[in-house]
PDB file of C-alpha atoms in Angstrom:
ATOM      1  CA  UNK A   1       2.268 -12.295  15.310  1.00  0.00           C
ATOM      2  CA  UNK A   2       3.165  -9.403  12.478  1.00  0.00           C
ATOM      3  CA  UNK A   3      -0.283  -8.202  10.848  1.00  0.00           C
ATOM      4  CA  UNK A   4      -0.816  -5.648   8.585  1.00  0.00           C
ATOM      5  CA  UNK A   5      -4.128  -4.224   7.929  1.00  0.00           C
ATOM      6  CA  UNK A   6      -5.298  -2.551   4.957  1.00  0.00           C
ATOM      7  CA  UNK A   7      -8.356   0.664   5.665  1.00  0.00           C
ATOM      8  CA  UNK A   8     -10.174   2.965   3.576  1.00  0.00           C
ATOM      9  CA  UNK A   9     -11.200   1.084  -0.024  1.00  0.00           C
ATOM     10  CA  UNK A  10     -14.732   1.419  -0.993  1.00  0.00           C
ATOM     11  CA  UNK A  11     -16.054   3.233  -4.272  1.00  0.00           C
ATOM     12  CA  UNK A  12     -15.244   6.355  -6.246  1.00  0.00           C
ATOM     13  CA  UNK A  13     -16.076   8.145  -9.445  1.00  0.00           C
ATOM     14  CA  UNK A  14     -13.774   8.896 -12.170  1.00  0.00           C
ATOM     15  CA  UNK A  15     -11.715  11.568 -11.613  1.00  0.00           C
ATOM     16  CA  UNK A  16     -12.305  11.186  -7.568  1.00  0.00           C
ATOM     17  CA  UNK A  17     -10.035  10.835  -4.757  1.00  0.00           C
ATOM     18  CA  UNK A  18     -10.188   8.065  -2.054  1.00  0.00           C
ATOM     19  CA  UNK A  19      -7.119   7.274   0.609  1.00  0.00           C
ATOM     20  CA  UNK A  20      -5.718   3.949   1.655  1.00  0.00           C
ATOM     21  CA  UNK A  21      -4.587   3.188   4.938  1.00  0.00           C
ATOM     22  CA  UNK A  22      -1.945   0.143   6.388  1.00  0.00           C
ATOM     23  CA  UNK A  23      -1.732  -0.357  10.084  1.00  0.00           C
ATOM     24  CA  UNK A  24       0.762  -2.616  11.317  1.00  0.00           C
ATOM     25  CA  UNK A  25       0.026  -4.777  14.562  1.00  0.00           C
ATOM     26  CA  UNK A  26       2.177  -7.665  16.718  1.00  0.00           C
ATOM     27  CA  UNK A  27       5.638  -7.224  18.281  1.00  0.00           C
ATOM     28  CA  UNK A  28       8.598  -6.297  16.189  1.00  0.00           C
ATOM     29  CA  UNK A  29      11.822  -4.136  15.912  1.00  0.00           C
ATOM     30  CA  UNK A  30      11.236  -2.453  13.044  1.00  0.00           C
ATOM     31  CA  UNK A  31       9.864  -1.266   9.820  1.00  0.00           C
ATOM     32  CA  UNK A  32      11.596  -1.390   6.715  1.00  0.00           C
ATOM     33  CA  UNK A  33      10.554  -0.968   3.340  1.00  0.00           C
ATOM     34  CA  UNK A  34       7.143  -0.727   2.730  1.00  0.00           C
ATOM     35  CA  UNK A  35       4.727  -1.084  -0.468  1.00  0.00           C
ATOM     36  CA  UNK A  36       1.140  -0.885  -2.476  1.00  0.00           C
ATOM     37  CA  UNK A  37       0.392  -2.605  -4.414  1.00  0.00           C
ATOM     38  CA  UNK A  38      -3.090  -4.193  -6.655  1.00  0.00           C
ATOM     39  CA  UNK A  39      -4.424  -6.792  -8.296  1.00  0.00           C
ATOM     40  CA  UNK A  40      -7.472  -5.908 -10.708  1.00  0.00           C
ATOM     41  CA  UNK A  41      -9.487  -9.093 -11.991  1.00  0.00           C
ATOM     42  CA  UNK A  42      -7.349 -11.196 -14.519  1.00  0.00           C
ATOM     43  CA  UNK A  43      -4.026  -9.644 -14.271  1.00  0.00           C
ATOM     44  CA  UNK A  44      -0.966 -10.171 -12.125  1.00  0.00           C
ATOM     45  CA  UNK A  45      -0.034  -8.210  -9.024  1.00  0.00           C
ATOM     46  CA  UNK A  46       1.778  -4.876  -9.465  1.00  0.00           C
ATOM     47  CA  UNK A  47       3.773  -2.680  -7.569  1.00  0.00           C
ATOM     48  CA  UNK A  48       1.889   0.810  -7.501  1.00  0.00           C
ATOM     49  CA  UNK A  49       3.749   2.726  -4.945  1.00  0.00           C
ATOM     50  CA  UNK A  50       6.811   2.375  -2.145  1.00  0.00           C
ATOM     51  CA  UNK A  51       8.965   3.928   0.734  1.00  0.00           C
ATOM     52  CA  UNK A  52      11.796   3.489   2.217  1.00  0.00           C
ATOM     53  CA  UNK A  53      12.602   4.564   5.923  1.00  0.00           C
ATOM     54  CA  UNK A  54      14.153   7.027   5.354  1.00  0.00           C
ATOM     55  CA  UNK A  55      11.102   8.076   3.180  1.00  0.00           C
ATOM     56  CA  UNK A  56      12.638   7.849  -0.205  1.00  0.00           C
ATOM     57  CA  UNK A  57       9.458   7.413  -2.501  1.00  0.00           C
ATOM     58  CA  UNK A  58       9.078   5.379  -5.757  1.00  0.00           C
ATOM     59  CA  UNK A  59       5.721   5.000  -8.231  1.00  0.00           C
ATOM     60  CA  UNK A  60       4.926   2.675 -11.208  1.00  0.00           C
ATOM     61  CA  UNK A  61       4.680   5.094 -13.826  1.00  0.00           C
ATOM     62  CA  UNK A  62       0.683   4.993 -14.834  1.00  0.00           C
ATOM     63  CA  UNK A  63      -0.258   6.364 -10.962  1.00  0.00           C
ATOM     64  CA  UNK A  64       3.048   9.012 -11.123  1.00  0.00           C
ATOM     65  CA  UNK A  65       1.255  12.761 -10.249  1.00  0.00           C
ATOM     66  CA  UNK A  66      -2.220  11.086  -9.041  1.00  0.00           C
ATOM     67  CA  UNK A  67      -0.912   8.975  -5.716  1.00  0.00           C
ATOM     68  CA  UNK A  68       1.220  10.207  -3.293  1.00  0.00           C
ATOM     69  CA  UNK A  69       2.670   7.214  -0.730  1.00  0.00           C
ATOM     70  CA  UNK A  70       3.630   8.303   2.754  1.00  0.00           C
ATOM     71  CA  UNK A  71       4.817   6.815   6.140  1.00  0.00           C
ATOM     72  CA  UNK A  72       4.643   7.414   9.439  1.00  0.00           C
ATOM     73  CA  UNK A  73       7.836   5.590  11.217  1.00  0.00           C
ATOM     74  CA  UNK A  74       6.519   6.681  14.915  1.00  0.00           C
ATOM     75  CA  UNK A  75       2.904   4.669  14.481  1.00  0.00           C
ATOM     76  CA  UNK A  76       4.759   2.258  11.887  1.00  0.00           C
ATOM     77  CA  UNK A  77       1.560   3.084   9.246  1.00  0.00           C
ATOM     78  CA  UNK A  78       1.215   4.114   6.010  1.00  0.00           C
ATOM     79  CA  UNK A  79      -0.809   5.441   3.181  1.00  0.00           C
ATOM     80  CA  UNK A  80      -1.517   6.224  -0.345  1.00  0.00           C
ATOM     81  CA  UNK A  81      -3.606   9.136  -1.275  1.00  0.00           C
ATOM     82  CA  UNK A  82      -4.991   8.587  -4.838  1.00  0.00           C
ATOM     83  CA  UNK A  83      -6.377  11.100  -6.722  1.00  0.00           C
ATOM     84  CA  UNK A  84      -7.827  11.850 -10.291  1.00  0.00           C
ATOM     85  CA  UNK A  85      -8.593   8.234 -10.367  1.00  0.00           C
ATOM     86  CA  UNK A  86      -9.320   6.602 -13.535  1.00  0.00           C
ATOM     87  CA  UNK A  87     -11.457   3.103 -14.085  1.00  0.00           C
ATOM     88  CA  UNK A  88      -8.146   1.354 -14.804  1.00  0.00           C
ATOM     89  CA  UNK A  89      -7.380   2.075 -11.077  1.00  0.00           C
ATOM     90  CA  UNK A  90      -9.780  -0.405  -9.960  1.00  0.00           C
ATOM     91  CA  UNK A  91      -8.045  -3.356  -8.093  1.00  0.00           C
ATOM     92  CA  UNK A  92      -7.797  -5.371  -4.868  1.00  0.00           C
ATOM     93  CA  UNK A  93      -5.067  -3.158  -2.890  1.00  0.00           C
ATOM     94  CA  UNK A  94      -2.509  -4.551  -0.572  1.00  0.00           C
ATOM     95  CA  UNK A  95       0.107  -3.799   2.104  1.00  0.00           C
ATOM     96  CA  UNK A  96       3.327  -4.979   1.963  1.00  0.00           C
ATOM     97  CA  UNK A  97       5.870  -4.309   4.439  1.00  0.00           C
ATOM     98  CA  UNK A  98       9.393  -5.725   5.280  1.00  0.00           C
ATOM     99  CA  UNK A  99      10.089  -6.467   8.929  1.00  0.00           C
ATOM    100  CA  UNK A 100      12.333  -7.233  11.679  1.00  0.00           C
ATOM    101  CA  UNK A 101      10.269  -9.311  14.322  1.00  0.00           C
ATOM    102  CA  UNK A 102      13.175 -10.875  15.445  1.00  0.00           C
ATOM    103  CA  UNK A 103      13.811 -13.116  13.429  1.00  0.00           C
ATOM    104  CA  UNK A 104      15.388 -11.505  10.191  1.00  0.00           C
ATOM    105  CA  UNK A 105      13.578  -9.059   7.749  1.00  0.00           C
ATOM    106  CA  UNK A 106      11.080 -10.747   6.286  1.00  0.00           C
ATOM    107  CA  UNK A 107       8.017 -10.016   4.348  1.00  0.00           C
ATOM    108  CA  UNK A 108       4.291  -9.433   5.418  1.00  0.00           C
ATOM    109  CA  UNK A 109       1.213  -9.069   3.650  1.00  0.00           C
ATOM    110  CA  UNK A 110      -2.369  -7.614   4.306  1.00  0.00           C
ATOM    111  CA  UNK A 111      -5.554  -8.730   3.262  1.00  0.00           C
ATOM    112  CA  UNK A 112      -6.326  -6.364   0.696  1.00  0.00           C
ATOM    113  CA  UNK A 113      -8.944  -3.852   0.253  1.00  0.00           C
ATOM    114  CA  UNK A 114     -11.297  -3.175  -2.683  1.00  0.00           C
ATOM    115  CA  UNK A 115     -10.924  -0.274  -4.723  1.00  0.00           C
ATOM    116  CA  UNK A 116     -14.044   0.552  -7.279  1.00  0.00           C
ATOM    117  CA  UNK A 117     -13.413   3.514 -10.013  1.00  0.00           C
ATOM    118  CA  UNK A 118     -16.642   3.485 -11.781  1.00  0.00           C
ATOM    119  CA  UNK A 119     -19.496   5.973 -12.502  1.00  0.00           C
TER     120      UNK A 119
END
């Protein structure tokens, strides 16, 4: 059984930084793409950050120069460090990762972990 499990939410001031964790668990092959993303109260889910294996980085554009995603393919983790953080940053944060148990790459989610930006 795949798991992936999401550290390191809790609260921040504005303007703080605070870093965000994934662990992946279970027997599998291997890695592939991997993804943040959040969900603040009454909006949709949105992509905030991903990587590639080959560590090829991509960020929606209102966290570009404040969160930096990276990977590390020998523990199969990863993490977003999120700086100058702003209220708007406040959402339910998620892993998302695309693997190969063994049967096909397919899609995994965490559980999510709270993010507070307030004063």
């Amino acid at each position: 059984q795949v798991q992936l499990v999401e550290s390191g939410g809790g609260l921040v001031q504005p303007g703080g930084s605070l870093r965000l964790d994934c662990a992946t668990s279970g027997r599998f092959f291997v890695v592939y793409d991997m993804t943040w993303y959040r969900q603040a109260p009454g909006k949709q889910r949105e992509m905030v950050a991903s990587i590639t294996f080959g560590g090829r980085s991509n960020y929606a554009d209102s966290v570009k120069g404040r969160f930096t995603i990276s990977r590390d393919n020998a523990k199969n983790t990863m993490s977003l460090q999120m700086s100058s953080m702003k209220p708007e940053d406040t959402a339910l944060y998620y892993c998302n990762a695309v693997i190969n148990s063994g049967n096909g790459a397919l899609e995994y989610w965490g559980q999510g972990t709270q993010v507070t930006v307030s004063s």
